[in-house]
Amino acid sequence: MVNEEVLKIVLNDKTFGRDTAADIVGGLARLKELVGKGLIRAEKTTNKQNGKWFCNAWDVIKWAKLK
């Protein structure tokens, strides 16, 4: 089994896009909820409607949901 601290160090500076992150956490609605609560750090580099999301990989993995 992989150590949680190792994962945290490796994934903390990586990002997932919105669709990938939504697949991991169990859907777009849940992802938006987690981002809104501040549990997943995410940023959008532009104010355009279709701007790319950058979701912190470690935060997304922490909130992963099995299907």
Backbone as CSV, one residue per row, in Angstrom:
resi,resn,N_x,N_y,N_z,CA_x,CA_y,CA_z,C_x,C_y,C_z
1,MET,0.842,-1.183,0.000,0.000,0.000,0.000,0.885,1.244,0.000
2,VAL,0.464,2.256,-0.718,1.245,3.482,-0.838,0.981,4.379,0.370
3,ASN,2.037,4.949,0.888,1.952,5.837,2.035,1.237,7.135,1.645
4,GLU,0.317,7.568,2.480,-0.448,8.787,2.216,0.448,10.021,2.111
5,GLU,1.479,10.095,2.930,2.394,11.246,2.892,3.143,11.321,1.562
6,VAL,3.518,10.175,1.022,4.203,10.138,-0.271,3.272,10.664,-1.363
7,LEU,2.028,10.202,-1.346,1.055,10.693,-2.321,0.861,12.203,-2.199
8,LYS,0.786,12.678,-0.984,0.592,14.114,-0.752,1.747,14.918,-1.346
9,ILE,2.960,14.467,-1.135,4.138,15.170,-1.649,4.160,15.146,-3.174
10,VAL,3.862,14.000,-3.759,3.939,13.837,-5.212,2.812,14.582,-5.923
11,LEU,1.604,14.524,-5.390,0.442,15.065,-6.096,0.092,16.510,-5.753
12,ASN,0.693,17.089,-4.740,0.299,18.425,-4.300,0.559,19.503,-5.341
13,ASP,1.525,19.311,-6.224,1.799,20.337,-7.241,1.290,19.930,-8.623
14,LYS,0.458,18.904,-8.687,-0.141,18.447,-9.945,-1.599,18.895,-9.990
15,THR,-2.164,18.937,-11.192,-3.562,19.332,-11.327,-4.302,18.387,-12.263
16,PHE,-5.614,18.351,-12.093,-6.517,17.658,-12.995,-7.444,18.696,-13.606
17,GLY,-7.898,18.427,-14.817,-8.916,19.260,-15.429,-10.268,18.976,-14.789
18,ARG,-11.256,19.798,-15.120,-12.591,19.676,-14.523,-13.214,18.306,-14.771
19,ASP,-13.185,17.824,-15.988,-13.850,16.567,-16.313,-13.193,15.376,-15.625
20,THR,-11.879,15.344,-15.606,-11.161,14.256,-14.937,-11.434,14.283,-13.438
21,ALA,-11.365,15.466,-12.847,-11.626,15.603,-11.410,-13.058,15.188,-11.084
22,ALA,-14.017,15.574,-11.924,-15.415,15.213,-11.695,-15.601,13.697,-11.759
23,ASP,-14.936,13.041,-12.696,-15.012,11.577,-12.783,-14.480,10.925,-11.511
24,ILE,-13.428,11.469,-10.954,-12.799,10.880,-9.769,-13.656,11.070,-8.520
25,VAL,-14.247,12.257,-8.347,-14.994,12.534,-7.118,-16.456,12.107,-7.178
26,GLY,-16.930,11.699,-8.346,-18.294,11.197,-8.419,-19.286,12.098,-9.122
27,GLY,-18.805,13.020,-9.920,-19.715,13.842,-10.710,-19.412,15.324,-10.599
28,LEU,-19.901,16.060,-11.589,-19.648,17.503,-11.645,-20.315,18.239,-10.491
29,ALA,-21.518,17.836,-10.138,-22.220,18.499,-9.031,-21.434,18.349,-7.728
30,ARG,-20.923,17.158,-7.479,-20.137,16.929,-6.250,-18.831,17.714,-6.286
31,LEU,-18.195,17.759,-7.460,-16.958,18.540,-7.587,-17.225,20.006,-7.278
32,LYS,-18.281,20.567,-7.854,-18.614,21.975,-7.596,-18.904,22.213,-6.119
33,GLU,-19.578,21.255,-5.488,-19.866,21.367,-4.059,-18.571,21.381,-3.237
34,LEU,-17.660,20.467,-3.551,-16.394,20.385,-2.810,-15.531,21.623,-3.032
35,VAL,-15.523,22.131,-4.256,-14.767,23.362,-4.539,-15.400,24.534,-3.793
36,GLY,-16.718,24.608,-3.809,-17.435,25.681,-3.118,-17.184,25.701,-1.622
37,LYS,-17.051,24.516,-1.032,-16.774,24.409,0.403,-15.292,24.626,0.719
38,GLY,-14.447,24.722,-0.308,-13.020,24.909,-0.088,-12.268,23.621,0.200
39,LEU,-12.900,22.475,-0.028,-12.251,21.198,0.241,-11.339,20.765,-0.899
40,ILE,-11.598,21.278,-2.094,-10.727,21.040,-3.241,-10.297,22.406,-3.761
41,ARG,-8.980,22.595,-3.819,-8.456,23.848,-4.355,-8.520,23.793,-5.875
42,ALA,-9.145,24.803,-6.450,-9.268,24.862,-7.902,-9.172,26.310,-8.343
43,GLU,-8.638,26.496,-9.529,-8.592,27.845,-10.075,-8.884,27.799,-11.560
44,LYS,-9.390,28.898,-12.029,-9.709,29.071,-13.432,-8.885,30.275,-13.875
45,THR,-8.005,30.063,-14.823,-7.052,31.125,-15.164,-7.660,32.258,-15.980
46,THR,-8.828,32.022,-16.589,-9.494,33.083,-17.341,-10.928,33.229,-16.847
47,ASN,-11.527,34.360,-17.125,-12.915,34.581,-16.730,-13.900,34.144,-17.810
48,LYS,-13.404,33.525,-18.865,-14.280,33.059,-19.929,-15.142,31.905,-19.429
49,GLN,-16.320,31.766,-20.022,-17.241,30.722,-19.613,-16.633,29.330,-19.793
50,ASN,-15.879,29.140,-20.874,-15.299,27.828,-21.149,-13.827,27.743,-20.748
51,GLY,-13.413,28.552,-19.765,-12.027,28.527,-19.299,-11.690,27.212,-18.609
52,LYS,-10.448,26.793,-18.732,-9.996,25.520,-18.169,-9.870,25.610,-16.650
53,TRP,-10.296,24.556,-15.974,-10.157,24.436,-14.532,-8.856,23.720,-14.214
54,PHE,-8.219,24.110,-13.119,-7.036,23.433,-12.609,-7.330,23.035,-11.166
55,CYS,-7.649,21.754,-10.950,-8.008,21.242,-9.629,-6.802,20.529,-9.028
56,ASN,-6.471,20.852,-7.797,-5.337,20.235,-7.121,-5.523,18.724,-7.040
57,ALA,-4.554,17.977,-7.564,-4.663,16.518,-7.679,-4.770,15.838,-6.310
58,TRP,-4.020,16.309,-5.327,-4.068,15.685,-4.005,-5.452,15.859,-3.385
59,ASP,-6.030,17.040,-3.494,-7.362,17.283,-2.947,-8.399,16.389,-3.635
60,VAL,-8.280,16.244,-4.945,-9.228,15.411,-5.694,-9.119,13.954,-5.244
61,ILE,-7.903,13.445,-5.111,-7.698,12.055,-4.690,-8.239,11.827,-3.273
62,LYS,-8.068,12.817,-2.397,-8.586,12.690,-1.031,-10.096,12.483,-1.026
63,TRP,-10.793,13.095,-1.959,-12.261,13.039,-2.001,-12.765,12.079,-3.067
64,ALA,-11.917,11.165,-3.527,-12.314,10.188,-4.545,-13.467,9.323,-4.043
65,LYS,-14.343,8.975,-4.967,-15.513,8.167,-4.611,-15.550,6.960,-5.534
66,LEU,-15.678,5.764,-4.943,-15.772,4.545,-5.735,-17.150,4.468,-6.360
67,LYS,-17.172,4.007,-7.610,-18.464,3.889,-8.309,-19.055,2.527,-8.120
